[in-house]
Amino acid sequence: MATSGLQHVAAMYAGVVAPPLIVGAAVGLTATELTFLTGACLFTAGLATFLQTLGIWRIGARLPFVNGVTFAGVAPMIAVVNSTDDKSDALPVIFGAVIVAGVLGFFAAPFFSKAVRFFPPVVTGTVITLIGISLMPVAFGWAQGPNPVADDYGSMTNLGLAGATLVIVLLLRRFTRGFVKQIAVLLGLVVGTLVAIPFGATDFGPVADAAVVGFPTPFHFGAPQFQLAAILSMCVVMVVSMTESTADMLALGEIVERPADERTIAAGLRADTLGSALSPLFNGFMCSAFAQNIGLVAMTRIRSRYVVATGGGFLVLMGLCPMAASLIAVVPRPVLGGAGVVLFGSVAASGIQTLVKAGLEKDNNVLIVAVSLAVGIIPITAPEFYHAFPETAKIILDSGISTGCVAAVALNLVFNHLGGGRAADDEVTAPMDPQPASVH
């Protein structure tokens, strides 16, 4: 049980620590503060996993389900940081928005479980793809170095370390099997860090300064602040997160031969949202299901929820040991960048896999995906596109995930649910092919 639980932790560890690293760097946290934020996210991921696997009352799907910080919230949180004049207020604003979104999501869970038909694969696939695409610039920034104004930013050394880490991860994924293959990203970070030592790119100071035992002090970064624009943005992320979790529960239910019914989905969503609402109390972010662990369940055929709960226990222990959490702060930014290419690219690839199942031979679905992706990548390809809009509106508009999700849901309603659209069974062999006129 212990080794299988550790394997689940290894499969999702990089995914849990990436969001606090991204947001913490954007806020400008010191290495010590970054270690604290990372440990807090590990701790809250463990608590959320307990809620999901063990459950209390009608909370928790009671499936082998790992929960952790969702990638979907990263881009909107970065938008909040960029729109906040005093960066010390950014995290309290984010925490306040996550609390409100979590509470609203908790009460909406039973109704959301009935509205799943409005979030088919064409919507969820588009959103997941946008999550990966939106995070790729972060990986490219990491690969160039930690400081954009430094002389070595984008140097051959930094890019070389990023490239070496990427190659190591790819080789491990190609030529290893089982447990080693599953933790290829984690091993890539370790080997890349060792390779970086001779180049003077590795700093072991955060480990030396970290305590062996610690506790994520409630509201360490300040009391939560509640701003409407940030709340609306995180509510959109909550909808995305609940959609992903619903899809994951349906998939996991089939794998463990216990199909997830409406009651199970509602209970699972309550665990997700309650975990998210409680997470900011301990300085964590919004929590959601981790799809990569579903693949691990399918591969190992170990279906016990208590194994995953054991993994949650390890996450809590890591969160209570600042020295363990500080290890990720040792990893040079270019090494993280190389691993990030695989990590974030895998998220986009997962979305593409979902889109393949969405029925893109349907003309309606082609239009939904085409326009939603176009809207979603505006903040990436044209960062100044919304420069004339109010700052509060830009918190939402500058998040391609939020705008892409809204566009996908709206277009799906117009084309696939409301009358007056093209027939659902219209097919195309290529998106730009003209369609024959209907003959009456």
XYZ file of C-alpha atoms in Angstrom, residues 50-319:
270
model
C -8.678 12.407 1.784
C -12.045 14.085 1.185
C -12.368 12.449 -2.241
C -11.223 8.902 -1.402
C -12.456 8.382 2.171
C -15.377 10.808 2.134
C -17.679 12.103 4.842
C -21.474 12.196 4.620
C -22.329 12.965 0.968
C -18.913 14.410 0.259
C -16.446 12.362 -1.773
C -16.826 9.994 -4.715
C -15.060 7.267 -2.684
C -13.095 6.286 -5.789
C -9.268 6.006 -6.166
C -9.165 9.682 -7.052
C -6.142 11.971 -6.474
C -6.808 15.672 -5.992
C -4.372 18.542 -6.311
C -3.909 22.099 -7.554
C -5.620 22.492 -10.917
C -3.708 23.856 -13.913
C -6.890 25.572 -15.092
C -6.485 28.286 -12.468
C -2.911 29.265 -13.328
C -3.574 31.635 -16.233
C -6.423 33.511 -14.457
C -4.288 33.789 -11.310
C -1.429 35.242 -13.356
C -3.925 37.725 -14.814
C -4.923 38.725 -11.264
C -1.260 39.187 -10.341
C -0.582 41.333 -13.411
C -3.601 43.556 -12.700
C -2.686 44.109 -9.026
C -0.580 47.213 -8.393
C 0.718 46.031 -5.016
C 1.945 42.463 -5.577
C 1.627 41.730 -1.849
C -2.156 41.913 -2.327
C -2.208 39.464 -5.243
C -2.265 36.218 -3.239
C -4.958 37.461 -0.779
C -7.117 38.474 -3.775
C -6.599 35.034 -5.349
C -7.379 33.265 -2.077
C -10.584 35.275 -1.600
C -11.742 34.469 -5.126
C -11.011 30.744 -4.668
C -12.964 30.649 -1.398
C -16.059 32.201 -2.991
C -15.812 30.000 -6.093
C -15.420 26.912 -3.888
C -18.438 27.714 -1.728
C -20.632 28.475 -4.753
C -19.418 25.303 -6.450
C -20.222 23.220 -3.367
C -23.874 24.277 -3.410
C -24.048 23.992 -7.204
C -22.627 20.439 -7.262
C -25.956 18.518 -7.289
C -27.336 20.781 -10.027
C -24.111 20.645 -12.050
C -24.197 16.867 -12.023
C -27.522 17.130 -13.894
C -26.148 19.622 -16.439
C -23.295 17.486 -17.706
C -24.898 17.293 -21.154
C -23.972 20.946 -21.711
C -20.274 20.037 -21.336
C -19.671 17.344 -23.939
C -16.173 16.320 -25.107
C -16.144 19.107 -27.712
C -16.250 21.642 -24.840
C -14.020 19.861 -22.322
C -11.479 18.917 -25.011
C -11.235 22.519 -26.182
C -10.738 23.804 -22.647
C -8.099 21.210 -21.715
C -6.216 21.953 -24.936
C -6.263 25.664 -24.107
C -4.925 24.945 -20.619
C -1.848 23.284 -22.109
C -1.353 25.957 -24.778
C -1.727 28.777 -22.242
C 0.973 27.292 -20.020
C 3.575 26.691 -22.741
C 4.910 30.298 -22.608
C 5.630 29.696 -18.915
C 7.851 26.712 -19.783
C 9.651 28.754 -22.447
C 10.222 31.554 -19.945
C 11.624 29.131 -17.378
C 13.970 27.660 -19.996
C 15.593 31.076 -20.497
C 16.353 31.604 -16.818
C 14.933 33.012 -13.573
C 15.603 36.696 -14.198
C 14.577 38.392 -17.492
C 16.978 41.295 -16.888
C 19.995 39.101 -16.087
C 22.877 38.878 -18.562
C 22.529 35.106 -18.876
C 18.796 35.202 -19.612
C 18.228 33.068 -22.709
C 21.916 32.089 -22.792
C 23.168 28.947 -24.488
C 23.868 27.471 -21.043
C 20.308 27.944 -19.821
C 18.742 26.727 -23.046
C 21.174 23.818 -23.079
C 20.132 22.762 -19.567
C 16.473 22.963 -20.603
C 17.142 20.929 -23.739
C 19.157 18.329 -21.803
C 16.339 17.903 -19.279
C 13.809 17.499 -22.075
C 15.966 14.826 -23.732
C 16.421 12.975 -20.417
C 12.660 12.872 -19.829
C 12.032 11.664 -23.387
C 14.679 8.922 -23.102
C 13.225 7.732 -19.800
C 9.728 7.633 -21.278
C 10.984 5.753 -24.331
C 13.341 3.166 -22.845
C 11.983 2.444 -19.347
C 8.859 0.759 -18.058
C 6.545 0.652 -15.084
C 7.328 2.799 -12.067
C 10.447 4.425 -13.563
C 8.555 5.404 -16.703
C 5.733 6.853 -14.604
C 8.106 9.147 -12.698
C 10.157 10.162 -15.757
C 9.448 13.883 -15.218
C 10.527 13.701 -11.570
C 13.705 11.799 -12.478
C 14.365 14.300 -15.261
C 14.242 17.138 -12.719
C 16.704 15.300 -10.449
C 19.194 14.458 -13.214
C 18.858 17.923 -14.779
C 19.613 19.532 -11.414
C 22.738 17.387 -11.011
C 23.870 18.304 -14.525
C 23.391 22.009 -13.672
C 25.711 21.905 -10.625
C 28.987 22.335 -12.590
C 27.476 25.366 -14.345
C 26.727 27.086 -11.033
C 22.985 27.106 -11.748
C 21.963 25.113 -8.662
C 21.413 26.809 -5.298
C 21.057 24.563 -2.232
C 20.429 27.518 0.064
C 16.639 26.955 0.361
C 17.199 23.419 1.723
C 19.819 24.541 4.212
C 17.515 27.295 5.504
C 14.357 25.144 5.665
C 13.077 23.591 8.868
C 12.534 19.861 9.136
C 9.067 20.271 10.624
C 6.609 23.077 9.968
C 2.938 23.884 9.502
C 1.277 26.020 6.813
C 0.182 28.913 9.026
C -3.393 29.967 8.127
C -3.508 33.106 5.967
C 0.287 33.410 6.005
C 0.220 35.884 3.096
C -2.608 37.992 4.547
C -6.368 37.845 5.055
C -8.345 37.045 1.892
C -9.589 39.958 -0.176
C -12.715 39.800 -2.308
C -12.696 41.507 -5.710
C -15.576 40.919 -8.105
C -13.531 40.529 -11.296
C -11.187 37.992 -9.694
C -14.160 36.095 -8.234
C -15.882 35.909 -11.624
C -12.677 34.662 -13.217
C -12.204 31.927 -10.618
C -15.886 30.952 -10.891
C -15.275 30.276 -14.593
C -12.252 28.191 -13.592
C -14.438 26.320 -11.093
C -16.858 25.422 -13.881
C -13.922 24.162 -15.959
C -12.579 22.221 -12.980
C -15.956 20.636 -12.221
C -16.319 19.681 -15.871
C -12.897 17.996 -15.880
C -13.641 16.189 -12.615
C -16.962 14.924 -13.942
C -15.285 13.527 -17.030
C -12.551 11.955 -14.880
C -15.102 10.345 -12.550
C -16.960 8.835 -15.494
C -13.696 7.455 -16.890
C -12.463 6.146 -13.528
C -15.822 4.559 -12.768
C -15.520 2.486 -15.929
C -11.933 1.459 -15.092
C -12.770 0.226 -11.589
C -16.043 -1.319 -12.806
C -18.171 0.928 -10.626
C -19.912 3.305 -13.042
C -20.242 6.811 -11.623
C -23.940 7.685 -11.345
C -25.422 11.118 -10.704
C -25.128 10.724 -6.918
C -21.457 9.711 -7.120
C -20.662 12.655 -9.394
C -22.426 15.097 -7.068
C -20.526 13.710 -4.058
C -17.228 13.909 -5.943
C -17.881 17.506 -6.980
C -18.696 18.414 -3.370
C -15.289 17.055 -2.340
C -13.561 19.037 -5.097
C -15.294 22.291 -4.242
C -15.059 21.919 -0.458
C -11.374 21.113 -0.784
C -10.969 24.232 -2.926
C -12.873 26.417 -0.427
C -10.760 25.188 2.497
C -7.444 25.258 0.615
C -6.838 29.060 0.856
C -7.146 28.785 4.648
C -3.778 26.991 4.520
C -2.464 29.122 1.603
C -3.328 26.639 -1.144
C -5.092 27.048 -4.478
C -8.117 25.511 -6.186
C -8.104 21.694 -6.195
C -9.307 19.266 -8.846
C -8.860 15.675 -10.025
C -5.561 14.597 -11.571
C -6.189 12.700 -14.792
C -2.693 11.179 -14.954
C -3.453 9.131 -11.851
C -6.461 7.602 -13.591
C -4.056 6.252 -16.188
C -1.942 4.849 -13.355
C -4.958 3.007 -11.933
C -5.688 1.548 -15.358
C -2.055 0.510 -15.861
C -1.427 -1.075 -12.444
C -4.986 -2.404 -11.973
C -4.707 -1.476 -8.290
C -8.212 -0.140 -7.726
C -8.270 0.367 -3.955
C -9.216 3.855 -2.851
C -7.239 3.282 0.345
C -4.029 3.094 -1.691
C -4.736 6.554 -3.081
C -5.693 7.763 0.419
C -2.241 6.563 1.537
C -0.784 8.745 -1.218
C -2.791 11.632 0.222
C -1.178 10.924 3.588
C 2.284 11.222 2.031
C 1.272 14.572 0.496
C 0.205 15.856 3.923
C 3.510 14.715 5.474
C 5.475 16.430 2.696
C 3.486 19.599 3.301
